[in-house]
mmCIF file of C-alpha atoms in Angstrom:
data_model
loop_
_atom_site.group_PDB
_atom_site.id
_atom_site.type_symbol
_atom_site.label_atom_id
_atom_site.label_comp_id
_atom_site.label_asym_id
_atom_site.label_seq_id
_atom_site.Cartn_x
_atom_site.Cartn_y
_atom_site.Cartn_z
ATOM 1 C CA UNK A 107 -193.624 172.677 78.480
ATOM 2 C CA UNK A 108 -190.112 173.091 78.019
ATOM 3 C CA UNK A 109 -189.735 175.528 80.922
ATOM 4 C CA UNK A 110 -190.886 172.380 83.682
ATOM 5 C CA UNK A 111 -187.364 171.111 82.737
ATOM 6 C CA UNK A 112 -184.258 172.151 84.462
ATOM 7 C CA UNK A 113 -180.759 170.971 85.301
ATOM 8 C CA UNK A 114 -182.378 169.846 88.287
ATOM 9 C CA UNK A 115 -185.031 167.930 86.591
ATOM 10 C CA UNK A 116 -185.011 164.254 87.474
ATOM 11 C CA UNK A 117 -183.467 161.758 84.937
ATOM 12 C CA UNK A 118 -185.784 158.985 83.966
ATOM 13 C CA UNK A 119 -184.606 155.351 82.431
ATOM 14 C CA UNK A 120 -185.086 156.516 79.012
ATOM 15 C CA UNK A 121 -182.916 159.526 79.097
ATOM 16 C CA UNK A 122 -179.737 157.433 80.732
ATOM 17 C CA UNK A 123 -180.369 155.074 77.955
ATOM 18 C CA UNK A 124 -180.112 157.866 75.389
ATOM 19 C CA UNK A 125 -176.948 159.236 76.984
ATOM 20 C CA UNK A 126 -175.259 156.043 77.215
ATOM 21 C CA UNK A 127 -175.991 155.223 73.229
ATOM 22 C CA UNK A 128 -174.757 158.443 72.942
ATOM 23 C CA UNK A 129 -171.197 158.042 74.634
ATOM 24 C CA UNK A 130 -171.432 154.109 72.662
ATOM 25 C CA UNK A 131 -171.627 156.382 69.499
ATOM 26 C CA UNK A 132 -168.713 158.727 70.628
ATOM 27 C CA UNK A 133 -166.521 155.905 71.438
ATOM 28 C CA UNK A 134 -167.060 154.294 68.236
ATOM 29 C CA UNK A 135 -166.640 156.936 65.676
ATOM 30 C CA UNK A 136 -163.147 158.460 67.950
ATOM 31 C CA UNK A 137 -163.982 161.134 70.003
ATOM 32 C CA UNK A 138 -163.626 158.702 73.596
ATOM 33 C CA UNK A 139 -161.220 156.207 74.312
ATOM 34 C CA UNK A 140 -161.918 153.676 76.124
ATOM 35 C CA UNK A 141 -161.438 154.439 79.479
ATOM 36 C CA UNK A 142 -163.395 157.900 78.846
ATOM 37 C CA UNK A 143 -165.716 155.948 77.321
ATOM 38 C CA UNK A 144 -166.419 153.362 80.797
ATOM 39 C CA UNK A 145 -166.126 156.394 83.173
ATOM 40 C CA UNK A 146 -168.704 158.283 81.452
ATOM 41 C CA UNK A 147 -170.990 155.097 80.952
ATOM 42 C CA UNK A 148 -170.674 154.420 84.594
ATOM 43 C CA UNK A 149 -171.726 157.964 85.478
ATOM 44 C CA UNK A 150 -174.472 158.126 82.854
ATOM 45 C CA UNK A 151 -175.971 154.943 84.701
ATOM 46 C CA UNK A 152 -175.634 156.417 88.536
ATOM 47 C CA UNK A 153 -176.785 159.935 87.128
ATOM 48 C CA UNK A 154 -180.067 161.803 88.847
ATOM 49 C CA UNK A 155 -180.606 164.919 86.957
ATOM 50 C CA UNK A 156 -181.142 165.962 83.171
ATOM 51 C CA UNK A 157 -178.208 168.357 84.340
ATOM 52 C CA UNK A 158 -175.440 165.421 85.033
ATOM 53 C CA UNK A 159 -176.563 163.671 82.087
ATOM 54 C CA UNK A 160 -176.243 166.881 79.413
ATOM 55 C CA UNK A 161 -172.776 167.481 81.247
ATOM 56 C CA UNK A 162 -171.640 164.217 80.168
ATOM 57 C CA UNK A 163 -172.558 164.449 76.175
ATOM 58 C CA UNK A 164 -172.064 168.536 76.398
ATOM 59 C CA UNK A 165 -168.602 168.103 74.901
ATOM 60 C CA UNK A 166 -169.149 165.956 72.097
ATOM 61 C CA UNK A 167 -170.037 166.127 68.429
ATOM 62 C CA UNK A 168 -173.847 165.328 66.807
ATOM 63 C CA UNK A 169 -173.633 162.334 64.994
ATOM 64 C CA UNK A 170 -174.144 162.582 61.157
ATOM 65 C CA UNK A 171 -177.554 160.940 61.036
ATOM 66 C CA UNK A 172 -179.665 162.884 63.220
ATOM 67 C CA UNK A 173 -182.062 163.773 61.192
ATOM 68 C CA UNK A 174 -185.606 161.898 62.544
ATOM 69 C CA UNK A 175 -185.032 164.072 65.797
ATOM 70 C CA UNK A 176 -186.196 166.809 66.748
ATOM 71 C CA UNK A 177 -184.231 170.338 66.776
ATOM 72 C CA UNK A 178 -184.463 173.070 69.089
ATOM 73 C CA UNK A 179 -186.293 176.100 68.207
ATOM 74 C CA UNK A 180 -183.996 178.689 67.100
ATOM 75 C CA UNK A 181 -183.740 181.863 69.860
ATOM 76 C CA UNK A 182 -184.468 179.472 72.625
ATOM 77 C CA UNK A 183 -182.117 180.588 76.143
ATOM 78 C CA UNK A 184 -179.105 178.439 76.481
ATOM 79 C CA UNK A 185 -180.598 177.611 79.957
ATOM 80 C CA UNK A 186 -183.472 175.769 79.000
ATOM 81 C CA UNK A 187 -181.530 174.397 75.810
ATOM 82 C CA UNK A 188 -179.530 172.444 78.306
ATOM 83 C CA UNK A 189 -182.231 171.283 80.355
ATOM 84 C CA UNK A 190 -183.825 169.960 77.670
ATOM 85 C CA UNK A 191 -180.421 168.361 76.500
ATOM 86 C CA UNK A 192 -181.603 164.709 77.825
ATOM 87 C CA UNK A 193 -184.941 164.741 76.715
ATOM 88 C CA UNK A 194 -186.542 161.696 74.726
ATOM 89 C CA UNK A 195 -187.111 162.539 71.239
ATOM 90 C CA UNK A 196 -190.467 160.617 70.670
ATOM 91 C CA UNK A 197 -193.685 162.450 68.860
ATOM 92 C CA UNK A 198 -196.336 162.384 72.058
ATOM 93 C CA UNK A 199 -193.680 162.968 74.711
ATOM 94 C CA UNK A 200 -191.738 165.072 76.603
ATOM 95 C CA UNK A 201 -194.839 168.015 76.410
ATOM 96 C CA UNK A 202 -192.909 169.641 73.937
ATOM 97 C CA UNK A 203 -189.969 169.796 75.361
ATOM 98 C CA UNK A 204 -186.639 170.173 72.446
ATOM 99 C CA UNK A 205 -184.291 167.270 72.248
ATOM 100 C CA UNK A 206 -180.577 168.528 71.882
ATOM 101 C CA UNK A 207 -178.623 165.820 72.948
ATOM 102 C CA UNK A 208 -180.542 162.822 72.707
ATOM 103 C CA UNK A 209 -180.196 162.856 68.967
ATOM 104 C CA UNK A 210 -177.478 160.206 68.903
ATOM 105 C CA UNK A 211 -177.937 156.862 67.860
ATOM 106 C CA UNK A 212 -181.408 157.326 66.140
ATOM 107 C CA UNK A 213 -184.041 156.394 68.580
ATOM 108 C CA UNK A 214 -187.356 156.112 66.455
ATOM 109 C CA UNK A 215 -189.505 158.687 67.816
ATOM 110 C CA UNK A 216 -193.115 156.848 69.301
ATOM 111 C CA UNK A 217 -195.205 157.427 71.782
ATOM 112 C CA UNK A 218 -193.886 157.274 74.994
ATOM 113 C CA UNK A 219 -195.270 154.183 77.333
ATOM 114 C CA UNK A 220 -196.592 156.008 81.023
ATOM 115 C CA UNK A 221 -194.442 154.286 83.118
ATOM 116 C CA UNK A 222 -195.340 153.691 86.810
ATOM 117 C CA UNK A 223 -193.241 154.305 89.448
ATOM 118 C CA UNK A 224 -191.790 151.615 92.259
ATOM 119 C CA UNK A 225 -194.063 151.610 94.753
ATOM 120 C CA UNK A 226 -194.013 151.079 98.895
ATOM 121 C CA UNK A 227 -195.666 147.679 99.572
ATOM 122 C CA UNK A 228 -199.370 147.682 98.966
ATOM 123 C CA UNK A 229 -202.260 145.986 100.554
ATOM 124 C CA UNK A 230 -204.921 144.619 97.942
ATOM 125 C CA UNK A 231 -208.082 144.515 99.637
ATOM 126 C CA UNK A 232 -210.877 141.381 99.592
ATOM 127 C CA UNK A 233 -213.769 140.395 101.348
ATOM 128 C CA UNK A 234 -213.433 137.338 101.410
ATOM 129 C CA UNK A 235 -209.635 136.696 102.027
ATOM 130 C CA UNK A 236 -206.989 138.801 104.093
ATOM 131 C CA UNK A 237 -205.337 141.361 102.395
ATOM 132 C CA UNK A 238 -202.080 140.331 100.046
ATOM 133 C CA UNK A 239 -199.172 142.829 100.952
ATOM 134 C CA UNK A 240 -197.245 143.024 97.544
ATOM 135 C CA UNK A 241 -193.583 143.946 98.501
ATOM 136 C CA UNK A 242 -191.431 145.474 95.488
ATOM 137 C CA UNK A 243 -188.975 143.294 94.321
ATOM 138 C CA UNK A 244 -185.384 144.911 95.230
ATOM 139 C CA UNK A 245 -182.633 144.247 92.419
ATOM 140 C CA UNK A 246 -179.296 144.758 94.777
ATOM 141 C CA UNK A 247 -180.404 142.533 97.685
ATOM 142 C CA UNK A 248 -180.500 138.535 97.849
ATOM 143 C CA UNK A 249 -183.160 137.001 95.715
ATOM 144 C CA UNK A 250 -183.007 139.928 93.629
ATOM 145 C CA UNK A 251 -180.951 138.743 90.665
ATOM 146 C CA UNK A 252 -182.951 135.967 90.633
ATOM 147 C CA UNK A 253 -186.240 137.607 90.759
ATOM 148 C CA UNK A 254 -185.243 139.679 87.485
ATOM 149 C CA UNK A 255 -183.910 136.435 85.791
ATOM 150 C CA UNK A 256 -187.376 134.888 86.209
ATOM 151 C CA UNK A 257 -189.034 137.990 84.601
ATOM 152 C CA UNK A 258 -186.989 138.002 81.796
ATOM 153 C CA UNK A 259 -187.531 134.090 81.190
ATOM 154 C CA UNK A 260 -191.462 134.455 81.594
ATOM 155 C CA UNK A 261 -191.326 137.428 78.646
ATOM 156 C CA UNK A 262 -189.092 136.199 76.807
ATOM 157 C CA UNK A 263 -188.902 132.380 76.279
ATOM 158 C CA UNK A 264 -184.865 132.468 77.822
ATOM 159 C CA UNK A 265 -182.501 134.528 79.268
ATOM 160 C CA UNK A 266 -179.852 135.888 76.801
ATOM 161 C CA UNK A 267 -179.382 139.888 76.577
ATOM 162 C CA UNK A 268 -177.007 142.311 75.536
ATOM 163 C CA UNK A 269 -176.404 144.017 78.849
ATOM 164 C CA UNK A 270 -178.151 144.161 82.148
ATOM 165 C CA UNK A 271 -177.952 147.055 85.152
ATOM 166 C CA UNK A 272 -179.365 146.504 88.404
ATOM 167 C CA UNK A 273 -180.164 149.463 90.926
ATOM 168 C CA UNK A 274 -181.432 149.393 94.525
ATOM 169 C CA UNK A 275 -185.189 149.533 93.036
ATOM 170 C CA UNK A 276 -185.383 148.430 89.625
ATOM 171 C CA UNK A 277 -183.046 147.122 86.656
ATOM 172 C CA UNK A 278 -182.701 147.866 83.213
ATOM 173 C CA UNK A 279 -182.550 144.621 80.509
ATOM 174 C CA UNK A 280 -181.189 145.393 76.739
ATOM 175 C CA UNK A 281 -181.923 142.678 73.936
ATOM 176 C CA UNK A 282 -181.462 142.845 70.559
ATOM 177 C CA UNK A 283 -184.484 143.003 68.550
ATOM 178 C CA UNK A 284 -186.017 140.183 67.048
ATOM 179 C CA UNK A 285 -185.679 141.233 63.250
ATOM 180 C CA UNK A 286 -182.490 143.694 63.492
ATOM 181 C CA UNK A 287 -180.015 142.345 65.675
ATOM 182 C CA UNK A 288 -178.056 145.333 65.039
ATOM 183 C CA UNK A 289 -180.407 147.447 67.409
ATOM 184 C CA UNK A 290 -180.944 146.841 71.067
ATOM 185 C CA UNK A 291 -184.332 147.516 72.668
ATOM 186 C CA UNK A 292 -184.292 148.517 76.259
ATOM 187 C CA UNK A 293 -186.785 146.921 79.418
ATOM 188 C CA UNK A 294 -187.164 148.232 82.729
ATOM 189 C CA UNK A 295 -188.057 146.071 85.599
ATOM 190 C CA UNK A 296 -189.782 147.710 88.494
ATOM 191 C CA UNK A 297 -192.465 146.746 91.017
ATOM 192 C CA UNK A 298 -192.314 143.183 89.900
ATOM 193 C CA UNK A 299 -192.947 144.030 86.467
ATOM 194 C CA UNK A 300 -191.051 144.366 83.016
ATOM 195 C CA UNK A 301 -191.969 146.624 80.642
ATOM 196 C CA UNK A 302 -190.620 148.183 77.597
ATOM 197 C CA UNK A 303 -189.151 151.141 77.130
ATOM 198 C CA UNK A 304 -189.922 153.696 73.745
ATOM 199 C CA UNK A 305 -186.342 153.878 72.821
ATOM 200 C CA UNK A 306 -184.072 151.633 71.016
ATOM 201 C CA UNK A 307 -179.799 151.790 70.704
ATOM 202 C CA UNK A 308 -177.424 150.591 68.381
ATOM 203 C CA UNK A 309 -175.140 147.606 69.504
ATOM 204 C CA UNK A 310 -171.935 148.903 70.420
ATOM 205 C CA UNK A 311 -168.792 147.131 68.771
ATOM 206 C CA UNK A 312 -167.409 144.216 70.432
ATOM 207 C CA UNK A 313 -170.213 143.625 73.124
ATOM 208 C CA UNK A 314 -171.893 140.268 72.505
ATOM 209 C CA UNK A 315 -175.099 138.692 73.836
ATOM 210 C CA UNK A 316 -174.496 136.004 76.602
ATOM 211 C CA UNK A 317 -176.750 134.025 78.858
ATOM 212 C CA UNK A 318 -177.837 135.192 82.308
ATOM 213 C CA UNK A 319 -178.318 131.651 83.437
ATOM 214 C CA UNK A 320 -174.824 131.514 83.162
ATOM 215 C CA UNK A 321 -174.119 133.966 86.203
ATOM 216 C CA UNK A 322 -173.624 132.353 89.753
ATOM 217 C CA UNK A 323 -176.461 134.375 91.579
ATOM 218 C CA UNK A 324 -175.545 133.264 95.347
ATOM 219 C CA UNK A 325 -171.360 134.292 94.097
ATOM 220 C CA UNK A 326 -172.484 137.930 92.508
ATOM 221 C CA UNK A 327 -175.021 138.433 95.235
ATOM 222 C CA UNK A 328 -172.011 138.147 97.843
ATOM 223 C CA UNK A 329 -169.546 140.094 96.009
ATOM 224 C CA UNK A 330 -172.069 143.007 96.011
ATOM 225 C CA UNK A 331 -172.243 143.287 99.708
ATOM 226 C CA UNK A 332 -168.617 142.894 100.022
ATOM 227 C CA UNK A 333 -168.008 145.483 97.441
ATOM 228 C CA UNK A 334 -167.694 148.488 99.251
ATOM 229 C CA UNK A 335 -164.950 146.992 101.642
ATOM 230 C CA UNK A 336 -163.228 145.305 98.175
ATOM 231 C CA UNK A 337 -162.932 149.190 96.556
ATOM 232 C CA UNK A 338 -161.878 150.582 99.723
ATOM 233 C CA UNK A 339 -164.654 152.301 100.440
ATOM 234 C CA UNK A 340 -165.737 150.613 103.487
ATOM 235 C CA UNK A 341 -168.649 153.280 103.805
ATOM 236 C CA UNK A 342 -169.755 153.523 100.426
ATOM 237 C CA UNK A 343 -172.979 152.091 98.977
ATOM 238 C CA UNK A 344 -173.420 150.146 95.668
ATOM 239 C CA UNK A 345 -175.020 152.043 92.993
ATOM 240 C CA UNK A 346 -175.680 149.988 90.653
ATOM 241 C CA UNK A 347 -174.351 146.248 88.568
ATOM 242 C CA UNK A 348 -173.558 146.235 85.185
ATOM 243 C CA UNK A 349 -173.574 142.956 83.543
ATOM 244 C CA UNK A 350 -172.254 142.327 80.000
ATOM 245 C CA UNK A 351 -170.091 140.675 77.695
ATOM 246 C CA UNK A 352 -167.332 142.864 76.081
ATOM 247 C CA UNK A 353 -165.186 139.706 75.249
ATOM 248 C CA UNK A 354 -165.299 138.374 78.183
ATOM 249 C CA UNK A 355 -168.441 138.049 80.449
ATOM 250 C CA UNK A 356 -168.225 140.225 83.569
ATOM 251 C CA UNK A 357 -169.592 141.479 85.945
ATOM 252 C CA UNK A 358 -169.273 145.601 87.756
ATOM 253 C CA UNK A 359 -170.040 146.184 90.579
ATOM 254 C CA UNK A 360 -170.021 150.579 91.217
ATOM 255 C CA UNK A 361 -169.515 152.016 94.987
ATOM 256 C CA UNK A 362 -170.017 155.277 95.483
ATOM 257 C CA UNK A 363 -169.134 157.576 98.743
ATOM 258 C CA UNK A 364 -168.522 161.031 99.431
ATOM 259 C CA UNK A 365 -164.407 160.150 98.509
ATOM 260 C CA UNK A 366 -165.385 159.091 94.850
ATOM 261 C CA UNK A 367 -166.585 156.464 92.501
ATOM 262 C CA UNK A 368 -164.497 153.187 92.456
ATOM 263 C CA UNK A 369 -165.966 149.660 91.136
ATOM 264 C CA UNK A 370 -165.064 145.936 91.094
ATOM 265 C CA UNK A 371 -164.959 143.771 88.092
ATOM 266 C CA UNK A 372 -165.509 140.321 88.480
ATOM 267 C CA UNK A 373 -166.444 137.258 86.848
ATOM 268 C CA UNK A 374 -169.803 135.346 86.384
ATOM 269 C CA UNK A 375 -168.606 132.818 89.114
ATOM 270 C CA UNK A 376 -167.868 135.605 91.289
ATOM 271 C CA UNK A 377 -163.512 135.029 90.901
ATOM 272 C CA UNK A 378 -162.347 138.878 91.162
ATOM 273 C CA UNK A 379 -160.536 140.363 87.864
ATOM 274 C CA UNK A 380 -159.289 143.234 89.420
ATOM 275 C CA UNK A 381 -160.123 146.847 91.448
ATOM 276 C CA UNK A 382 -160.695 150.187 90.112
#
Protein backbone atom coordinates (compact mmCIF):
# COMPACT_ATOMS: atom_id res chain seq x y z
CA UNK A 1 0.00 0.00 0.00
CA UNK A 2 0.96 3.39 -0.53
CA UNK A 3 1.43 4.14 3.17
CA UNK A 4 4.70 1.28 3.31
CA UNK A 5 6.42 4.10 1.31
CA UNK A 6 8.21 6.95 2.86
CA UNK A 7 11.00 9.42 2.25
CA UNK A 8 12.93 6.93 3.94
CA UNK A 9 11.92 4.12 1.77
CA UNK A 10 14.83 2.48 0.01
CA UNK A 11 15.46 3.35 -3.72
CA UNK A 12 15.60 0.35 -5.95
CA UNK A 13 17.44 0.24 -9.63
CA UNK A 14 14.31 0.96 -11.34
CA UNK A 15 13.39 4.10 -9.59
CA UNK A 16 17.14 5.76 -10.17
CA UNK A 17 16.59 4.80 -13.70
CA UNK A 18 13.28 6.67 -13.80
CA UNK A 19 14.80 9.73 -12.14
CA UNK A 20 17.71 9.90 -14.29
CA UNK A 21 15.36 9.71 -17.69
CA UNK A 22 13.67 12.17 -15.95
CA UNK A 23 16.54 14.85 -15.43
CA UNK A 24 17.68 13.44 -19.44
CA UNK A 25 14.13 14.82 -20.27
CA UNK A 26 14.62 18.14 -18.28
CA UNK A 27 17.88 18.79 -19.82
CA UNK A 28 16.62 18.30 -23.18
CA UNK A 29 13.48 20.25 -23.40
CA UNK A 30 15.48 23.53 -21.18
CA UNK A 31 14.73 23.46 -17.79
CA UNK A 32 18.73 22.08 -16.76
CA UNK A 33 21.81 23.07 -18.19
CA UNK A 34 24.28 21.06 -18.41
CA UNK A 35 26.15 21.13 -15.48
CA UNK A 36 22.69 20.91 -13.42
CA UNK A 37 21.96 18.35 -15.53
CA UNK A 38 25.52 15.98 -14.55
CA UNK A 39 25.24 17.00 -10.84
CA UNK A 40 21.82 15.81 -10.53
CA UNK A 41 22.54 12.58 -12.69
CA UNK A 42 25.44 11.86 -10.48
CA UNK A 43 23.29 12.18 -7.35
CA UNK A 44 20.33 10.32 -8.83
CA UNK A 45 22.88 7.32 -9.35
CA UNK A 46 24.54 7.45 -5.58
CA UNK A 47 20.91 8.13 -4.17
CA UNK A 48 19.40 5.62 -1.23
CA UNK A 49 15.98 6.78 -0.52
CA UNK A 50 12.66 7.48 -2.57
CA UNK A 51 13.15 10.83 -0.52
CA UNK A 52 16.66 11.97 -2.30
CA UNK A 53 15.41 10.85 -5.49
CA UNK A 54 11.79 12.97 -5.41
CA UNK A 55 14.08 15.94 -4.11
CA UNK A 56 15.96 15.85 -7.20
CA UNK A 57 12.86 15.92 -9.89
CA UNK A 58 10.62 17.97 -7.11
CA UNK A 59 11.43 21.19 -8.96
CA UNK A 60 10.77 20.39 -12.38
CA UNK A 61 7.93 20.40 -14.88
CA UNK A 62 5.76 17.00 -16.10
CA UNK A 63 6.59 16.34 -19.44
CA UNK A 64 3.76 16.75 -22.06
CA UNK A 65 3.26 13.07 -22.78
CA UNK A 66 2.50 11.53 -19.60
CA UNK A 67 -0.39 10.16 -20.21
CA UNK A 68 0.13 5.97 -19.97
CA UNK A 69 1.08 6.71 -16.20
CA UNK A 70 -0.56 6.59 -13.55
CA UNK A 71 -1.94 9.77 -11.47
CA UNK A 72 -2.30 10.21 -7.92
CA UNK A 73 -5.58 9.98 -6.35
CA UNK A 74 -6.94 13.30 -5.77
CA UNK A 75 -7.08 14.26 -1.67
CA UNK A 76 -4.11 12.09 -1.09
CA UNK A 77 -1.56 13.94 1.94
CA UNK A 78 1.33 15.69 0.38
CA UNK A 79 3.43 13.33 2.62
CA UNK A 80 2.75 10.21 1.08
CA UNK A 81 2.42 12.02 -2.45
CA UNK A 82 6.13 12.51 -2.14
CA UNK A 83 7.01 9.23 -1.03
CA UNK A 84 5.44 7.80 -3.68
CA UNK A 85 7.18 10.43 -6.05
CA UNK A 86 9.84 7.63 -7.30
CA UNK A 87 7.67 4.88 -7.67
CA UNK A 88 7.64 2.62 -10.93
CA UNK A 89 4.63 3.15 -12.89
CA UNK A 90 4.04 -0.51 -14.13
CA UNK A 91 0.33 -2.28 -13.85
CA UNK A 92 1.27 -5.31 -11.17
CA UNK A 93 3.74 -3.23 -9.17
CA UNK A 94 4.45 -1.02 -6.64
CA UNK A 95 1.12 -2.56 -4.44
CA UNK A 96 -0.66 0.31 -5.46
CA UNK A 97 1.42 2.72 -4.69
CA UNK A 98 0.75 6.42 -7.05
CA UNK A 99 3.49 7.38 -9.41
CA UNK A 100 4.06 11.28 -9.35
CA UNK A 101 7.31 11.71 -10.59
CA UNK A 102 8.23 8.83 -12.48
CA UNK A 103 5.97 9.90 -15.28
CA UNK A 104 8.79 11.27 -17.43
CA UNK A 105 10.05 9.71 -20.34
CA UNK A 106 7.15 7.14 -20.86
CA UNK A 107 8.17 3.93 -19.31
CA UNK A 108 5.56 1.28 -20.63
CA UNK A 109 3.86 0.14 -17.65
CA UNK A 110 4.42 -4.13 -17.28
CA UNK A 111 4.74 -6.25 -14.78
CA UNK A 112 7.46 -5.78 -12.67
CA UNK A 113 10.32 -8.73 -12.78
CA UNK A 114 10.95 -9.91 -8.66
CA UNK A 115 14.31 -9.11 -8.52
CA UNK A 116 16.66 -10.89 -6.05
CA UNK A 117 18.86 -9.29 -3.97
CA UNK A 118 23.00 -9.65 -3.84
CA UNK A 119 23.61 -12.18 -1.69
CA UNK A 120 26.62 -13.17 1.03
CA UNK A 121 28.50 -16.16 -0.48
CA UNK A 122 26.51 -19.34 -0.44
CA UNK A 123 27.36 -22.93 0.01
CA UNK A 124 25.41 -25.33 -2.48
CA UNK A 125 25.19 -28.53 -0.87
CA UNK A 126 25.95 -32.29 -2.60
CA UNK A 127 26.45 -35.62 -1.56
CA UNK A 128 28.58 -36.57 -3.56
CA UNK A 129 31.03 -33.56 -4.03
CA UNK A 130 32.15 -30.76 -1.46
CA UNK A 131 30.15 -27.91 -1.26
CA UNK A 132 30.71 -24.96 -4.11
CA UNK A 133 30.96 -21.53 -2.18
CA UNK A 134 29.49 -19.05 -4.84
CA UNK A 135 31.09 -15.60 -4.00
CA UNK A 136 29.13 -12.46 -5.52
CA UNK A 137 30.83 -10.92 -8.14
CA UNK A 138 31.93 -7.24 -6.88
CA UNK A 139 31.74 -4.50 -9.77
CA UNK A 140 34.37 -1.78 -8.12
CA UNK A 141 37.16 -4.25 -7.28
CA UNK A 142 39.77 -5.99 -9.77
CA UNK A 143 38.23 -8.56 -12.01
CA UNK A 144 35.10 -6.82 -11.66
CA UNK A 145 34.85 -4.88 -14.91
CA UNK A 146 35.73 -7.78 -16.49
CA UNK A 147 33.35 -10.07 -14.88
CA UNK A 148 30.37 -7.69 -16.09
CA UNK A 149 31.92 -7.48 -19.65
CA UNK A 150 31.68 -11.28 -19.90
CA UNK A 151 27.96 -11.18 -18.84
CA UNK A 152 27.04 -8.79 -21.18
CA UNK A 153 28.91 -10.74 -24.13
CA UNK A 154 27.24 -14.18 -23.07
CA UNK A 155 23.52 -12.26 -23.33
CA UNK A 156 24.09 -10.40 -25.79
CA UNK A 157 26.27 -11.67 -28.72
CA UNK A 158 28.94 -8.35 -28.05
CA UNK A 159 29.58 -5.69 -25.93
CA UNK A 160 28.28 -2.28 -27.22
CA UNK A 161 25.79 -0.20 -24.82
CA UNK A 162 24.61 3.11 -24.32
CA UNK A 163 25.91 3.68 -20.82
CA UNK A 164 27.17 1.52 -18.04
CA UNK A 165 27.33 2.27 -13.94
CA UNK A 166 29.15 0.14 -11.70
CA UNK A 167 28.54 0.12 -7.78
CA UNK A 168 30.34 -1.76 -4.98
CA UNK A 169 27.67 -4.76 -5.50
CA UNK A 170 26.11 -4.70 -8.73
CA UNK A 171 26.05 -2.55 -12.10
CA UNK A 172 23.53 -1.25 -14.22
CA UNK A 173 23.93 -1.89 -18.38
CA UNK A 174 21.62 0.39 -20.85
CA UNK A 175 21.23 -0.81 -24.62
CA UNK A 176 19.17 0.35 -27.08
CA UNK A 177 16.48 -1.89 -28.07
CA UNK A 178 16.65 -4.10 -30.83
CA UNK A 179 13.70 -2.61 -33.01
CA UNK A 180 13.67 1.18 -31.63
CA UNK A 181 16.99 2.41 -31.22
CA UNK A 182 15.53 5.49 -29.99
CA UNK A 183 14.68 3.78 -26.53
CA UNK A 184 17.17 2.33 -24.14
CA UNK A 185 16.30 -0.74 -22.06
CA UNK A 186 17.98 -1.02 -18.74
CA UNK A 187 19.94 -4.52 -17.12
CA UNK A 188 21.06 -4.99 -13.75
CA UNK A 189 23.88 -7.24 -12.92
CA UNK A 190 23.94 -8.69 -9.46
CA UNK A 191 25.01 -11.98 -7.87
CA UNK A 192 26.63 -13.06 -11.06
CA UNK A 193 23.62 -12.60 -12.97
CA UNK A 194 22.02 -10.08 -15.56
CA UNK A 195 18.67 -9.51 -15.72
CA UNK A 196 16.31 -7.07 -17.14
CA UNK A 197 14.77 -4.47 -15.73
CA UNK A 198 10.65 -3.44 -16.47
CA UNK A 199 11.49 0.01 -17.51
CA UNK A 200 12.74 1.49 -20.62
CA UNK A 201 14.29 5.42 -21.31
CA UNK A 202 14.59 7.52 -24.14
CA UNK A 203 18.20 8.13 -25.57
CA UNK A 204 19.34 11.33 -24.46
CA UNK A 205 20.77 13.74 -27.26
CA UNK A 206 24.28 13.46 -28.12
CA UNK A 207 25.17 10.19 -26.14
CA UNK A 208 26.18 7.45 -28.59
CA UNK A 209 26.65 3.69 -28.21
CA UNK A 210 30.39 2.58 -28.00
CA UNK A 211 32.12 -0.68 -27.33
CA UNK A 212 33.11 -1.87 -23.85
CA UNK A 213 35.88 -3.96 -25.28
CA UNK A 214 37.30 -0.84 -26.03
CA UNK A 215 37.99 0.18 -22.26
CA UNK A 216 41.50 -0.75 -20.75
CA UNK A 217 40.15 -2.82 -17.69
CA UNK A 218 43.67 -3.21 -15.74
CA UNK A 219 44.02 1.19 -16.55
CA UNK A 220 40.20 1.98 -15.19
CA UNK A 221 40.53 -0.62 -12.50
CA UNK A 222 43.68 1.43 -11.15
CA UNK A 223 42.34 4.78 -11.56
CA UNK A 224 39.39 3.71 -9.31
CA UNK A 225 41.50 2.93 -6.36
CA UNK A 226 43.52 5.94 -6.86
CA UNK A 227 40.49 8.05 -7.16
CA UNK A 228 39.87 9.19 -3.88
CA UNK A 229 43.53 10.55 -3.45
CA UNK A 230 43.13 12.09 -7.36
CA UNK A 231 39.76 14.26 -6.05
CA UNK A 232 41.35 15.13 -2.92
CA UNK A 233 39.52 13.20 -0.90
CA UNK A 234 42.07 10.95 0.40
CA UNK A 235 39.32 9.37 2.77
CA UNK A 236 36.53 9.15 0.57
CA UNK A 237 35.12 5.98 -1.02
CA UNK A 238 34.05 5.46 -4.70
CA UNK A 239 30.44 5.34 -5.23
CA UNK A 240 29.97 4.39 -8.23
CA UNK A 241 31.59 4.47 -12.41
CA UNK A 242 29.78 5.85 -15.03
CA UNK A 243 30.80 4.83 -18.40
CA UNK A 244 29.51 6.47 -21.62
CA UNK A 245 30.02 8.19 -24.70
CA UNK A 246 28.79 11.86 -24.83
CA UNK A 247 31.19 12.66 -27.80
CA UNK A 248 33.87 11.43 -26.48
CA UNK A 249 34.17 8.04 -24.60
CA UNK A 250 34.87 8.50 -20.88
CA UNK A 251 35.00 7.31 -18.11
CA UNK A 252 33.67 8.90 -14.10
CA UNK A 253 34.78 7.89 -11.52
CA UNK A 254 32.40 9.56 -8.17
CA UNK A 255 34.11 9.84 -4.49
CA UNK A 256 32.14 10.62 -1.91
CA UNK A 257 33.14 11.68 1.90
CA UNK A 258 31.65 13.49 4.60
CA UNK A 259 33.40 16.99 2.79
CA UNK A 260 31.31 16.42 -0.49
CA UNK A 261 30.96 14.75 -3.80
CA UNK A 262 33.92 15.30 -6.26
CA UNK A 263 34.68 12.82 -9.37
CA UNK A 264 37.41 12.13 -11.96
CA UNK A 265 36.92 11.94 -15.63
CA UNK A 266 39.12 9.98 -17.53
CA UNK A 267 39.62 8.23 -20.63
CA UNK A 268 39.09 4.55 -21.79
CA UNK A 269 42.96 4.05 -21.58
CA UNK A 270 42.90 5.40 -18.23
CA UNK A 271 44.90 9.13 -19.47
CA UNK A 272 43.12 11.68 -16.90
CA UNK A 273 40.85 14.55 -18.62
CA UNK A 274 40.56 16.52 -15.74
CA UNK A 275 39.19 16.83 -11.75
CA UNK A 276 35.97 17.94 -10.48
Amino acid sequence: MVSRHTPRTRARDIDRALVCGRLDTAYTDGQLDFGEHRDRTARAMSAKTLGELADLVRDLQPPEDSGDLAAPPPGRRPGLRRAAAVTVAVAAAAAGAAVMLSDGDGPAPGPAAVREQPAAPVAVPDDAVDPIVVTPVRPLEPGGFEAVLAAVRDRFGDTVVYRLVLRPERAHIERALPDEPGRIATYTYAGGALRAQPVTVQRFPGYQDFDLGAVDAGAVTARIAEAPALVGLPGGTVSHVSFAHDGTPAVTIYVESGDGTRYVKILFDGGVLGVF
